[in-house]
mmCIF file of C-alpha atoms in Angstrom:
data_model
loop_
_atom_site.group_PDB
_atom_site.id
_atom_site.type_symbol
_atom_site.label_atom_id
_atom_site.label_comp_id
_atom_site.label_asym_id
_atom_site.label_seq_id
_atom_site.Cartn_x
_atom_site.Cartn_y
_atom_site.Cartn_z
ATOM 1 C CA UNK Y 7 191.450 88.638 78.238
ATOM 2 C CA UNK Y 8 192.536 92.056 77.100
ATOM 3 C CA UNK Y 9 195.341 93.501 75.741
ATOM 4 C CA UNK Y 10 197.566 96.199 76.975
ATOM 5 C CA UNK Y 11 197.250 99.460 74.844
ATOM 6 C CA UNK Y 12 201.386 99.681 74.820
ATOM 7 C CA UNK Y 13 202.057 98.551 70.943
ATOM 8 C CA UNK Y 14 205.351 97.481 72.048
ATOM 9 C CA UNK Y 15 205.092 94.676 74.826
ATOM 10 C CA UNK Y 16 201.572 93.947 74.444
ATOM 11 C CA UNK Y 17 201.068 92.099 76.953
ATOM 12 C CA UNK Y 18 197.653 89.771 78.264
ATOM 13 C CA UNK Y 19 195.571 91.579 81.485
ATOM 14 C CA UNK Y 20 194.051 89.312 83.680
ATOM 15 C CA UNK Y 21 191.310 90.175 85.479
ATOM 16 C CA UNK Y 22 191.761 89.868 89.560
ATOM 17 C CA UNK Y 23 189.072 87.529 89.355
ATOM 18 C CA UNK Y 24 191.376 85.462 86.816
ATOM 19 C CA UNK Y 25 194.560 86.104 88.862
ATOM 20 C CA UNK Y 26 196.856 83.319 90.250
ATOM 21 C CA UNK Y 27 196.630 84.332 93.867
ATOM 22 C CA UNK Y 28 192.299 84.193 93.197
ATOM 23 C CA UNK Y 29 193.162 80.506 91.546
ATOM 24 C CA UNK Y 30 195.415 79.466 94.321
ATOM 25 C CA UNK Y 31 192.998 80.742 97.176
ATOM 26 C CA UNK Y 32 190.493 78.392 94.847
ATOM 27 C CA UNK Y 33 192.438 75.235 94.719
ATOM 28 C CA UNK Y 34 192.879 75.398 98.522
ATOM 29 C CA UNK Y 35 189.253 76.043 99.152
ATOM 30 C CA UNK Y 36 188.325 73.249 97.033
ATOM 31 C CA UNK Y 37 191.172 71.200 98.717
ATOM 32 C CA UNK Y 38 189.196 71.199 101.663
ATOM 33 C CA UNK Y 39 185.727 70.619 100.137
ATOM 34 C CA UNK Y 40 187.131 67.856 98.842
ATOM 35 C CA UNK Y 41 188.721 66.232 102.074
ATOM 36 C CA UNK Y 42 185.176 67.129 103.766
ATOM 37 C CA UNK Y 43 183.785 65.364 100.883
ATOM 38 C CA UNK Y 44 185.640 62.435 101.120
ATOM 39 C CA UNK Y 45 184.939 62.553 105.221
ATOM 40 C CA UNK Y 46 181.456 62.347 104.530
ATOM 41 C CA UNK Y 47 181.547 59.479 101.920
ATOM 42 C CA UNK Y 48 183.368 57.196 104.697
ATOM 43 C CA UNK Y 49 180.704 58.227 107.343
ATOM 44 C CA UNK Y 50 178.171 57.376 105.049
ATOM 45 C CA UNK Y 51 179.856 53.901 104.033
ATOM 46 C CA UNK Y 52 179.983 52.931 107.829
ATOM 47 C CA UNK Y 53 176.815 53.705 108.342
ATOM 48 C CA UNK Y 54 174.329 51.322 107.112
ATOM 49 C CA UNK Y 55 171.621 53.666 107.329
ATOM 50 C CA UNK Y 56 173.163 55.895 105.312
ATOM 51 C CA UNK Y 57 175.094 54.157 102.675
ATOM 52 C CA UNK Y 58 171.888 55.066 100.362
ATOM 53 C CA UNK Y 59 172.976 58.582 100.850
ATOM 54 C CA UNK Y 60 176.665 58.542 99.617
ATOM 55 C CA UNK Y 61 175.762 60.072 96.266
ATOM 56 C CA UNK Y 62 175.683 63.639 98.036
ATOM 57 C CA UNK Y 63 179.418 63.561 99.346
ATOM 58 C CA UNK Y 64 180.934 61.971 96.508
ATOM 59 C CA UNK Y 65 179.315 64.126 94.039
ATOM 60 C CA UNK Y 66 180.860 66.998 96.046
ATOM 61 C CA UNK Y 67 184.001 65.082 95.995
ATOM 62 C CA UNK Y 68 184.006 64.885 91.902
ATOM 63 C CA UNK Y 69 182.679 68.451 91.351
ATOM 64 C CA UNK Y 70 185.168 70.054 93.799
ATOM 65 C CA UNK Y 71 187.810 68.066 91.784
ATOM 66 C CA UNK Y 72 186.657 69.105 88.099
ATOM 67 C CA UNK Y 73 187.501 72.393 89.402
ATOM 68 C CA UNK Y 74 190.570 71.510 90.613
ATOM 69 C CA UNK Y 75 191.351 70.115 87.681
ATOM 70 C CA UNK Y 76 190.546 73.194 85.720
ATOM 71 C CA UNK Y 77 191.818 75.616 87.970
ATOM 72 C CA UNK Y 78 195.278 73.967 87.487
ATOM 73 C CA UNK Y 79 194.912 73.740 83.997
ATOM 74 C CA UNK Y 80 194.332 76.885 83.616
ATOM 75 C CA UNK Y 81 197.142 78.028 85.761
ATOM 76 C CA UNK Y 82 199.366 75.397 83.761
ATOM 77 C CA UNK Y 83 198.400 77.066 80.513
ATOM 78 C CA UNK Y 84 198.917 80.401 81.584
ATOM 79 C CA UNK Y 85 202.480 79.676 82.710
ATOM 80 C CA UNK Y 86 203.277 77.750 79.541
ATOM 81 C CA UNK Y 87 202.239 81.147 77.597
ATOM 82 C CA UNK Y 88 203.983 83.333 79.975
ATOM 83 C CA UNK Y 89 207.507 81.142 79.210
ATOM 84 C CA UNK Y 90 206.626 79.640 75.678
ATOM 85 C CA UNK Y 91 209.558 82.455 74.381
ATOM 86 C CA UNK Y 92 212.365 81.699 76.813
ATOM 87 C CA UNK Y 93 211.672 77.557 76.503
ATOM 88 C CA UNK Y 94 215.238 76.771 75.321
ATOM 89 C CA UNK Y 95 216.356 78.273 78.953
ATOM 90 C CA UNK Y 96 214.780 75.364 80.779
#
């Protein structure tokens, strides 16, 4: 990330790609891969025919939540940064 040119506040720019609303429109997209993912892995486990086939959806189930997962930690850290100086408020 870069820094603002102010000396003073110097404070982090995020790019929009980076933002919270971008990471938030991410988690909820990958909310619903997920629940589709997890749709097709109970299709596939009541079908007999295709029970050799449940790899697919529950891969998509575990890589739509490692970026869950990452998405929120990197929200998490960014709003432990943001707040790290006025802790002893909380």
């Amino acid at each position: 990330m870069l820094y603002d040119q102010n000396p003073v506040h110097r404070k982090l720019i995020t790019p929009w790609y980076d933002s919270r609303a971008v990471c938030l429109v991410v988690i909820l997209s990958m909310l619903l891969v997920l629940l589709f993912a997890l749709v097709g892995v109970y299709f596939a486990w009541e079908n007999t025919l295709y029970r050799e086939m449940i790899w697919l959806p529950a891969l998509l189930a575990l890589l739509s939540g490692i970026v869950i997962l990452s998405t929120t930690v990197r929200l998490v850290k960014r709003w432990k940064h943001r707040y790290a100086r006025n802790w002893e408020y909380w």
